[in-house]
Coordinates of C-alpha atoms in Angstrom, one line a residue:
M1 CA -4.8 -17.0 7.5
N2 CA -1.1 -17.4 6.9
V3 CA 0.1 -13.8 6.0
P4 CA 3.2 -13.9 3.8
L5 CA 6.4 -11.9 4.6
R6 CA 7.9 -10.3 1.5
R7 CA 11.4 -8.9 1.4
P8 CA 13.5 -6.6 -0.8
Y9 CA 15.4 -8.2 -3.7
I10 CA 18.9 -6.6 -3.9
S11 CA 21.9 -7.9 -5.8
G12 CA 20.5 -11.3 -6.3
A13 CA 19.5 -11.8 -2.6
F14 CA 16.5 -11.3 -0.3
P15 CA 17.9 -9.3 2.7
E16 CA 15.8 -8.9 5.8
G17 CA 15.5 -5.2 5.5
N18 CA 14.4 -3.0 8.4
E19 CA 11.0 -2.5 9.9
V20 CA 8.1 -4.7 8.6
R21 CA 5.1 -2.9 7.2
E22 CA 1.6 -4.5 7.5
I23 CA -0.4 -4.3 4.3
R24 CA -4.2 -4.0 4.9
S25 CA -7.1 -4.7 2.6
P26 CA -9.1 -1.6 1.6
W27 CA -12.2 -3.8 1.7
D28 CA -12.2 -5.0 5.3
G29 CA -9.0 -3.8 7.0
R30 CA -7.5 -7.2 7.6
V31 CA -3.7 -7.7 7.3
V32 CA -3.1 -9.4 3.9
A33 CA 0.7 -9.2 3.7
R34 CA 3.8 -8.1 5.6
V35 CA 6.7 -6.4 3.7
S36 CA 10.2 -5.8 5.0
Q37 CA 11.1 -2.2 4.2
A38 CA 14.4 -1.2 2.7
G39 CA 16.3 1.6 4.4
P40 CA 19.0 4.0 3.2
G41 CA 21.7 1.2 3.5
E42 CA 19.7 -1.2 1.3
A43 CA 19.0 1.7 -1.2
A44 CA 22.8 2.4 -1.4
G45 CA 23.5 -1.3 -1.9
A46 CA 20.9 -1.5 -4.7
L47 CA 22.3 1.5 -6.5
A48 CA 25.8 0.2 -6.3
A49 CA 24.8 -3.2 -7.6
A50 CA 22.8 -1.7 -10.5
F51 CA 25.7 0.5 -11.4
A52 CA 28.1 -2.4 -11.4
A53 CA 25.7 -4.5 -13.5
R54 CA 25.8 -2.2 -16.5
R55 CA 28.4 -4.0 -18.4
A56 CA 26.8 -7.4 -17.7
G57 CA 23.5 -6.1 -19.0
Q58 CA 25.0 -4.6 -22.1
A59 CA 26.8 -7.8 -22.9
L60 CA 23.7 -9.9 -22.9
P61 CA 22.9 -11.0 -26.5
A62 CA 19.5 -10.4 -27.9
G63 CA 18.5 -14.0 -27.7
R64 CA 19.3 -14.1 -23.9
R65 CA 17.3 -10.9 -23.4
R66 CA 14.4 -12.4 -25.3
E67 CA 14.6 -15.6 -23.1
L68 CA 14.6 -13.5 -19.9
C69 CA 11.4 -11.7 -20.9
E70 CA 9.8 -14.9 -22.1
G71 CA 10.8 -16.5 -18.8
V72 CA 9.2 -13.8 -16.8
A73 CA 6.0 -14.1 -18.8
N74 CA 5.9 -17.8 -18.2
G75 CA 6.6 -17.3 -14.5
I76 CA 3.7 -14.8 -14.2
R77 CA 1.5 -17.3 -16.0
E78 CA 2.4 -20.1 -13.5
R79 CA 1.6 -17.8 -10.6
A80 CA -1.3 -15.9 -12.1
E81 CA -3.9 -16.6 -9.5
E82 CA -1.6 -15.8 -6.6
L83 CA -0.7 -12.5 -8.3
A84 CA -4.4 -11.7 -9.0
R85 CA -5.3 -12.5 -5.4
S86 CA -2.6 -10.3 -4.0
I87 CA -3.7 -7.4 -6.2
C88 CA -7.3 -7.9 -5.1
D89 CA -6.4 -8.1 -1.4
E90 CA -3.9 -5.2 -1.3
A91 CA -5.3 -2.7 -3.9
G92 CA -9.0 -3.6 -3.5
K93 CA -9.2 -4.3 -7.2
P94 CA -12.1 -6.5 -8.2
I95 CA -10.8 -10.0 -8.8
A96 CA -11.9 -10.3 -12.4
I97 CA -10.1 -7.0 -13.2
A98 CA -7.1 -8.1 -11.2
R99 CA -6.9 -11.2 -13.4
A100 CA -7.1 -9.1 -16.5
E101 CA -4.2 -7.0 -15.2
V102 CA -2.1 -10.2 -14.7
K103 CA -2.9 -11.3 -18.3
R104 CA -1.8 -7.8 -19.5
A105 CA 1.5 -8.2 -17.6
I106 CA 2.1 -11.5 -19.4
A107 CA 1.4 -9.8 -22.7
T108 CA 3.8 -6.9 -21.7
F109 CA 6.7 -9.2 -21.2
T110 CA 5.8 -11.3 -24.3
L111 CA 5.8 -8.1 -26.4
A112 CA 9.2 -7.1 -24.8
A113 CA 10.6 -10.5 -25.8
A114 CA 9.6 -9.9 -29.4
E115 CA 10.9 -6.4 -29.4
A116 CA 14.3 -7.6 -28.1
T117 CA 14.8 -9.5 -31.4
R118 CA 14.2 -6.5 -33.7
F119 CA 15.2 -3.5 -31.7
A120 CA 18.1 -2.0 -33.6
G121 CA 19.8 1.0 -35.0
K122 CA 20.0 2.0 -38.6
V123 CA 22.2 2.8 -41.5
V124 CA 22.7 6.6 -42.0
P125 CA 23.6 7.8 -45.5
I126 CA 26.5 10.2 -45.1
D127 CA 28.0 10.0 -48.6
L128 CA 26.5 13.4 -49.3
D129 CA 29.5 15.2 -51.0
P130 CA 32.6 14.1 -52.9
A131 CA 34.7 14.1 -49.7
T132 CA 32.5 11.4 -48.0
V133 CA 31.9 9.1 -51.0
G134 CA 32.5 5.6 -49.7
Y135 CA 31.9 6.5 -46.1
E136 CA 29.2 4.6 -44.1
A137 CA 27.5 5.3 -40.8
I138 CA 25.7 2.8 -38.7
T139 CA 24.0 3.4 -35.4
R140 CA 23.2 0.9 -32.6
R141 CA 21.1 1.4 -29.5
V142 CA 23.1 1.0 -26.2
P143 CA 21.6 0.9 -22.7
A144 CA 21.7 4.4 -21.2
G145 CA 22.4 3.1 -17.7
V146 CA 20.6 2.5 -14.4
V147 CA 16.8 2.8 -14.5
V148 CA 14.9 3.7 -11.4
A149 CA 11.2 2.7 -11.8
I150 CA 8.5 4.0 -9.4
S151 CA 4.9 2.8 -9.9
P152 CA 1.6 3.4 -8.1
F153 CA -1.0 1.1 -6.4
N154 CA -3.7 1.1 -9.1
F155 CA -1.9 -1.4 -11.4
P156 CA 0.7 -2.8 -9.0
L157 CA 1.9 -5.4 -11.5
N158 CA 1.5 -4.1 -15.1
L159 CA 2.6 -0.5 -14.6
G160 CA 5.8 -1.9 -13.1
A161 CA 6.0 -4.4 -15.9
H162 CA 5.9 -1.5 -18.4
K163 CA 9.2 -0.2 -16.8
V164 CA 10.9 -3.5 -16.0
A165 CA 10.2 -5.3 -19.3
P166 CA 11.8 -2.7 -21.6
A167 CA 14.8 -2.5 -19.3
L168 CA 15.4 -6.2 -19.5
A169 CA 14.8 -6.2 -23.2
V170 CA 17.6 -3.7 -23.8
G171 CA 19.9 -4.9 -20.9
S172 CA 19.5 -1.9 -18.6
P173 CA 19.8 -2.5 -14.9
V174 CA 16.5 -1.5 -13.2
I175 CA 15.5 -0.8 -9.6
W176 CA 11.8 -1.1 -9.0
K177 CA 10.3 0.8 -6.1
P178 CA 6.8 -0.7 -5.8
P179 CA 3.7 1.0 -4.3
P180 CA 3.6 0.9 -0.5
Q181 CA -0.1 0.0 -0.5
A182 CA 0.3 -3.0 -2.9
P183 CA 3.9 -4.2 -3.0
S184 CA 3.5 -8.0 -3.2
A185 CA 3.2 -8.2 -6.9
A186 CA 6.6 -6.7 -7.3
C187 CA 8.1 -9.0 -4.7
I188 CA 6.6 -12.1 -6.4
L189 CA 8.1 -10.9 -9.7
A190 CA 11.4 -10.7 -8.0
E191 CA 11.1 -14.4 -7.0
I192 CA 10.3 -15.2 -10.7
V193 CA 13.3 -13.2 -12.0
H194 CA 15.6 -14.7 -9.4
G195 CA 14.9 -18.2 -10.7
L196 CA 15.9 -17.2 -14.2
G197 CA 19.6 -16.6 -13.4
V198 CA 19.9 -12.9 -14.3
P199 CA 23.1 -11.2 -13.5
D200 CA 23.2 -9.8 -9.9
G201 CA 22.0 -6.2 -9.9
L202 CA 20.2 -6.3 -13.3
F203 CA 16.8 -6.4 -11.6
Q204 CA 16.1 -5.3 -8.0
V205 CA 13.0 -4.6 -6.0
V206 CA 13.2 -2.0 -3.2
P207 CA 10.0 -1.6 -1.1
C208 CA 10.5 1.6 0.9
G209 CA 9.1 4.9 2.1
N210 CA 9.3 8.3 0.4
E211 CA 12.6 9.4 1.9
V212 CA 14.4 6.3 0.7
A213 CA 12.6 6.5 -2.7
E214 CA 14.0 10.0 -3.1
I215 CA 17.5 8.6 -2.5
L216 CA 17.0 6.2 -5.3
A217 CA 15.5 8.7 -7.7
T218 CA 18.0 11.5 -7.2
D219 CA 21.3 9.5 -7.2
R220 CA 23.8 10.8 -9.7
R221 CA 24.4 7.2 -11.0
V222 CA 20.8 7.0 -12.3
A223 CA 20.5 7.5 -16.0
I224 CA 16.7 7.1 -16.3
L225 CA 13.9 7.9 -13.9
S226 CA 10.6 6.4 -14.9
F227 CA 7.8 7.5 -12.6
T228 CA 4.1 6.8 -12.7
G229 CA 1.9 8.5 -10.1
S230 CA 0.6 11.9 -9.1
A231 CA 1.5 15.0 -11.0
P232 CA 2.9 17.0 -8.0
V233 CA 5.2 14.2 -6.9
G234 CA 6.4 13.4 -10.5
W235 CA 7.2 17.0 -11.3
A236 CA 8.9 17.5 -7.9
L237 CA 11.1 14.4 -8.5
K238 CA 12.0 15.7 -12.0
A239 CA 13.2 19.0 -10.4
K240 CA 15.6 17.0 -8.2
S241 CA 16.7 14.4 -10.8
G242 CA 19.8 16.2 -12.1
R243 CA 21.1 14.9 -15.4
A244 CA 18.9 11.8 -15.5
K245 CA 16.4 11.5 -18.4
V246 CA 12.9 11.5 -16.8
V247 CA 9.8 9.7 -18.1
L248 CA 6.6 10.8 -16.4
E249 CA 3.2 9.2 -16.7
L250 CA 1.1 11.3 -14.4
G251 CA -2.5 12.3 -13.7
G252 CA -5.4 12.9 -16.1
N253 CA -8.9 14.4 -16.3
A254 CA -10.0 12.3 -19.2
A255 CA -12.9 13.7 -21.3
A256 CA -15.3 11.9 -23.7
I257 CA -17.2 13.8 -26.4
V258 CA -20.5 12.2 -27.4
C259 CA -21.9 13.5 -30.7
A260 CA -25.5 13.2 -31.8
D261 CA -24.6 10.8 -34.6
A262 CA -22.9 8.4 -32.2
N263 CA -24.3 5.0 -31.1
L264 CA -25.6 6.4 -27.8
A265 CA -26.2 3.0 -26.1
W266 CA -22.6 1.9 -26.8
A267 CA -21.2 5.3 -25.7
A268 CA -23.2 5.2 -22.5
R269 CA -22.1 1.6 -21.7
R270 CA -18.5 2.3 -22.4
C271 CA -18.4 5.6 -20.5
A272 CA -20.2 4.1 -17.5
H273 CA -17.6 1.3 -17.3
G274 CA -14.7 3.7 -18.1
G275 CA -15.6 6.1 -15.4
M276 CA -16.6 3.6 -12.6
V277 CA -14.5 0.5 -13.1
Y278 CA -12.2 -0.1 -10.1
A279 CA -13.8 2.9 -8.5
G280 CA -12.4 5.2 -11.1
Q281 CA -8.8 4.7 -9.9
V282 CA -7.4 4.8 -13.4
C283 CA -5.5 7.8 -14.7
I284 CA -7.5 7.6 -17.9
A285 CA -10.8 7.0 -16.3
V286 CA -13.7 8.9 -17.8
Q287 CA -14.2 12.0 -15.7
R288 CA -15.9 14.5 -18.0
I289 CA -18.5 13.7 -20.6
Y290 CA -19.6 16.4 -23.1
V291 CA -22.8 15.4 -24.9
E292 CA -24.3 17.1 -27.9
A293 CA -27.4 19.0 -26.6
S294 CA -29.9 17.4 -28.9
V295 CA -29.3 14.0 -27.4
Y296 CA -28.2 15.1 -23.9
E297 CA -31.2 14.0 -21.9
A298 CA -31.5 10.6 -23.7
F299 CA -27.8 9.9 -23.1
R300 CA -28.0 11.0 -19.5
E301 CA -30.8 8.5 -18.7
T302 CA -29.0 5.7 -20.6
L303 CA -25.8 6.5 -18.7
R304 CA -27.6 6.5 -15.4
A305 CA -29.1 3.1 -16.1
E306 CA -25.7 1.7 -17.1
V307 CA -24.1 3.0 -14.0
D308 CA -26.9 1.6 -11.8
A309 CA -26.3 -1.8 -13.4
L310 CA -22.7 -2.0 -12.3
K311 CA -22.0 -4.4 -9.4
V312 CA -20.6 -2.6 -6.3
G313 CA -19.1 -4.3 -3.3
D314 CA -16.7 -7.0 -2.2
P315 CA -13.8 -7.1 -4.6
S316 CA -13.3 -10.8 -4.2
R317 CA -16.7 -11.5 -5.9
E318 CA -16.4 -12.4 -9.5
D319 CA -19.1 -10.0 -10.6
T320 CA -17.9 -6.9 -8.8
V321 CA -16.9 -3.9 -10.9
V322 CA -16.7 -1.1 -8.3
G323 CA -14.9 -1.9 -5.1
P324 CA -13.5 0.4 -2.5
V325 CA -11.0 3.2 -3.1
I326 CA -7.5 2.6 -1.7
D327 CA -8.3 3.9 1.8
E328 CA -10.7 6.0 3.8
G329 CA -8.6 9.1 3.5
H330 CA -9.0 9.0 -0.3
A331 CA -12.7 8.3 0.1
K332 CA -13.1 11.4 2.3
R333 CA -11.3 13.6 -0.1
I334 CA -13.5 12.5 -3.0
E335 CA -16.6 13.0 -0.9
S336 CA -15.4 16.6 0.0
W337 CA -14.9 17.4 -3.7
I338 CA -18.5 16.2 -4.5
D339 CA -19.8 18.3 -1.6
E340 CA -18.0 21.3 -2.9
A341 CA -19.6 20.9 -6.3
K342 CA -23.0 20.4 -4.7
W343 CA -22.6 23.6 -2.7
G344 CA -21.7 25.4 -5.9
G345 CA -25.0 24.3 -7.5
A346 CA -24.3 21.0 -9.0
T347 CA -27.0 18.3 -9.4
V348 CA -25.9 15.0 -7.8
H349 CA -27.2 11.6 -9.0
G350 CA -26.3 8.6 -6.8
G351 CA -23.2 8.9 -4.6
G352 CA -22.6 8.6 -0.9
R353 CA -19.7 7.2 1.2
R354 CA -19.4 4.2 3.5
G355 CA -15.9 3.9 4.9
S356 CA -13.5 3.5 2.0
F357 CA -16.4 3.0 -0.4
V358 CA -17.6 5.9 -2.6
L359 CA -20.7 4.9 -4.5
P360 CA -20.9 5.8 -8.2
T361 CA -21.8 9.4 -8.7
I362 CA -22.9 11.5 -11.7
L363 CA -22.8 15.3 -11.5
E364 CA -24.4 17.9 -13.7
K365 CA -24.1 21.7 -13.7
V366 CA -20.8 21.6 -12.0
P367 CA -19.0 25.0 -11.5
S368 CA -16.1 25.4 -13.9
N369 CA -13.8 26.3 -11.0
A370 CA -14.7 23.3 -8.8
R371 CA -11.8 21.1 -7.9
I372 CA -13.7 18.1 -9.3
T373 CA -13.8 19.9 -12.7
C374 CA -10.2 21.0 -12.7
E375 CA -8.3 18.2 -11.0
E376 CA -8.0 14.5 -11.2
V377 CA -10.7 13.0 -8.9
F378 CA -9.4 9.4 -9.0
G379 CA -12.7 8.1 -7.9
P380 CA -16.1 6.8 -9.3
V381 CA -17.4 10.2 -10.4
I382 CA -18.5 11.4 -13.8
L383 CA -19.3 15.0 -14.8
L384 CA -21.9 15.6 -17.5
E385 CA -22.2 18.7 -19.6
P386 CA -24.1 19.5 -22.8
F387 CA -22.6 21.2 -25.8
D388 CA -23.9 22.9 -29.0
D389 CA -20.7 23.7 -31.0
F390 CA -18.0 21.1 -31.7
D391 CA -15.2 23.6 -32.0
A392 CA -16.2 25.0 -28.6
V393 CA -16.2 21.6 -26.9
L394 CA -12.7 20.9 -28.2
G395 CA -11.7 24.1 -26.5
A396 CA -13.4 23.1 -23.3
V397 CA -11.5 19.8 -23.3
N398 CA -8.2 21.6 -23.9
E399 CA -8.8 24.0 -20.9
S400 CA -7.7 21.2 -18.6
Q401 CA -4.2 21.3 -17.3
Y402 CA -4.0 17.6 -18.1
G403 CA -3.7 16.0 -21.5
L404 CA -3.5 12.2 -21.3
Q405 CA -6.2 10.7 -23.5
A406 CA -9.6 11.7 -24.8
G407 CA -12.5 9.8 -26.4
V408 CA -14.7 11.0 -29.2
F409 CA -17.9 9.1 -30.1
T410 CA -19.0 10.1 -33.6
D411 CA -19.6 8.7 -37.1
S412 CA -18.1 11.8 -38.7
L413 CA -14.7 11.4 -40.3
A414 CA -14.4 15.2 -40.4
R415 CA -15.0 15.5 -36.7
T416 CA -12.6 12.6 -36.0
R417 CA -9.8 14.3 -37.9
K418 CA -10.4 17.6 -36.3
A419 CA -10.4 16.2 -32.8
W420 CA -7.2 14.3 -33.6
R421 CA -5.6 17.5 -34.9
E422 CA -6.7 19.9 -32.2
L423 CA -7.1 18.0 -28.9
E424 CA -4.1 18.6 -26.7
V425 CA -3.7 15.0 -25.5
G426 CA -1.4 12.0 -26.0
G427 CA -4.1 9.9 -27.6
V428 CA -7.5 10.3 -29.2
I429 CA -9.7 7.2 -29.0
V430 CA -12.6 7.2 -31.5
N431 CA -15.9 5.4 -30.7
D432 CA -14.5 4.0 -27.4
Y433 CA -13.7 5.4 -24.0
P434 CA -10.5 7.3 -23.3
T435 CA -9.7 4.5 -20.8
F436 CA -8.6 2.3 -23.7
R437 CA -5.0 1.1 -23.8
Q438 CA -3.1 -1.7 -25.5
D439 CA 0.3 -2.5 -24.1
N440 CA 2.2 -2.0 -27.4
M441 CA 0.8 1.4 -28.3
P442 CA 2.5 4.7 -27.4
Y443 CA 1.0 5.9 -24.2
G444 CA 1.6 9.1 -22.3
G445 CA 0.5 12.6 -22.0
V446 CA 1.2 16.3 -22.6
K447 CA 1.0 19.4 -20.3
A448 CA 0.8 18.3 -16.7
S449 CA 0.1 14.7 -17.6
G450 CA 3.7 13.8 -18.2
L451 CA 6.8 13.5 -20.4
G452 CA 7.8 10.7 -22.8
R453 CA 5.9 7.6 -23.8
E454 CA 5.4 4.1 -22.5
G455 CA 4.6 1.1 -24.7
L456 CA 7.5 -1.4 -25.2
S457 CA 9.4 -0.1 -28.2
Y458 CA 8.9 3.5 -27.1
A459 CA 10.2 2.9 -23.6
M460 CA 13.1 1.0 -25.1
E461 CA 14.0 4.1 -27.1
D462 CA 13.9 6.1 -23.9
Y463 CA 16.1 3.6 -22.0
T464 CA 18.9 3.6 -24.7
E465 CA 21.1 6.0 -26.5
P466 CA 22.2 5.9 -30.2
R467 CA 25.9 5.2 -30.7
V468 CA 27.2 5.9 -34.2
L469 CA 30.0 4.0 -36.1
V470 CA 31.5 5.8 -39.1
L471 CA 33.5 3.7 -41.5
S472 CA 35.9 5.7 -43.6
G473 CA 36.1 5.0 -47.3
R474 CA 39.9 5.5 -47.2
A475 CA 42.2 2.5 -47.4

């Protein structure tokens, strides 16, 4: 097999970088890519180039920014299978799900292109007293400055796209630090952008380790730090980020509430998929399911049947839904959390570990203080618990330190409104799993789950500042 060598993309060029890192498949351990790592010198060069590109980015007309985003979308479309295979090989994502991610990235840049044509300021009425009659105020959105984007392995293309696309759409220079486990998608995107003739420094890709990433994230020239990843790392970077505006999309412990009036077959099917797809390595994967007591046993058996029907195995197979977790260390951690719950009295359905594989697991009667109850498992594990009182179950969901999204399966409009009003989350999904996301919707969390919102127009707001023009009514 010819293993590609990927390089950083800095100031319009592909330098050799420093040491070469081998990227291994979580499925079988084979080397699937080699990536030249950027060191402190390359990071300094990228920061200088991005800072110097601010005026060129701000000067790009809306039509050119639209063309760039459309060009990236077309480039992804042309290299879609190559991108999907790299995601499958490096991140262990089942190939059908990897292809779906690539399609989403195309949509993300297409949406950004559309937003570039309508993203604007507004007229502010300031003729509020006799002294200001005839005065006008108009705002425009201007790029805030250099964006540093850090993204994780589980969506190695589209989570980066959600940071890069809005930056290009507003003309902000962006430096993307891709995930070390799955960097090739970002490197391929750099090749696509390079062919579009963007100003040097407007878009750069810097594969690197944690120490170099911290240099990027904490430099005083950085105006925006957009980070997706674990909560401890995200909050630690925020504490070191100085004056930069920080957007954090962090962990979750997503809950679904299944009421007795819901379509139980649909709820079980969606929760099984939402909890187990891609081995649960999604920050809005279904981790907790609260089921109304009168239908608890019926739902549990339906859920178990749906989970058992999911295809587990080689991620390169078209029908695989559950592949390996990212590495054996993660698998061992998940296994230890399941064991802790079992020792605390939990009932375990399914499960087991083989290398980097954790088989789908359903837990009942899990202690409330178990790590798998309180923290993000990021694995194919679902916790089941019955409830009698809807108010009480809303409180149980809110006890989590996280607040990304929640799902509520019910036909009751009153319960829907109550959940929307009282659940401490960034989004409430009704009659579908909390794993639902469309790329133009506002997406983000509260509490330990993050700050700010992604979704194209919402990120574009974060990446820009309003600048007001006041026109005097005086001659």
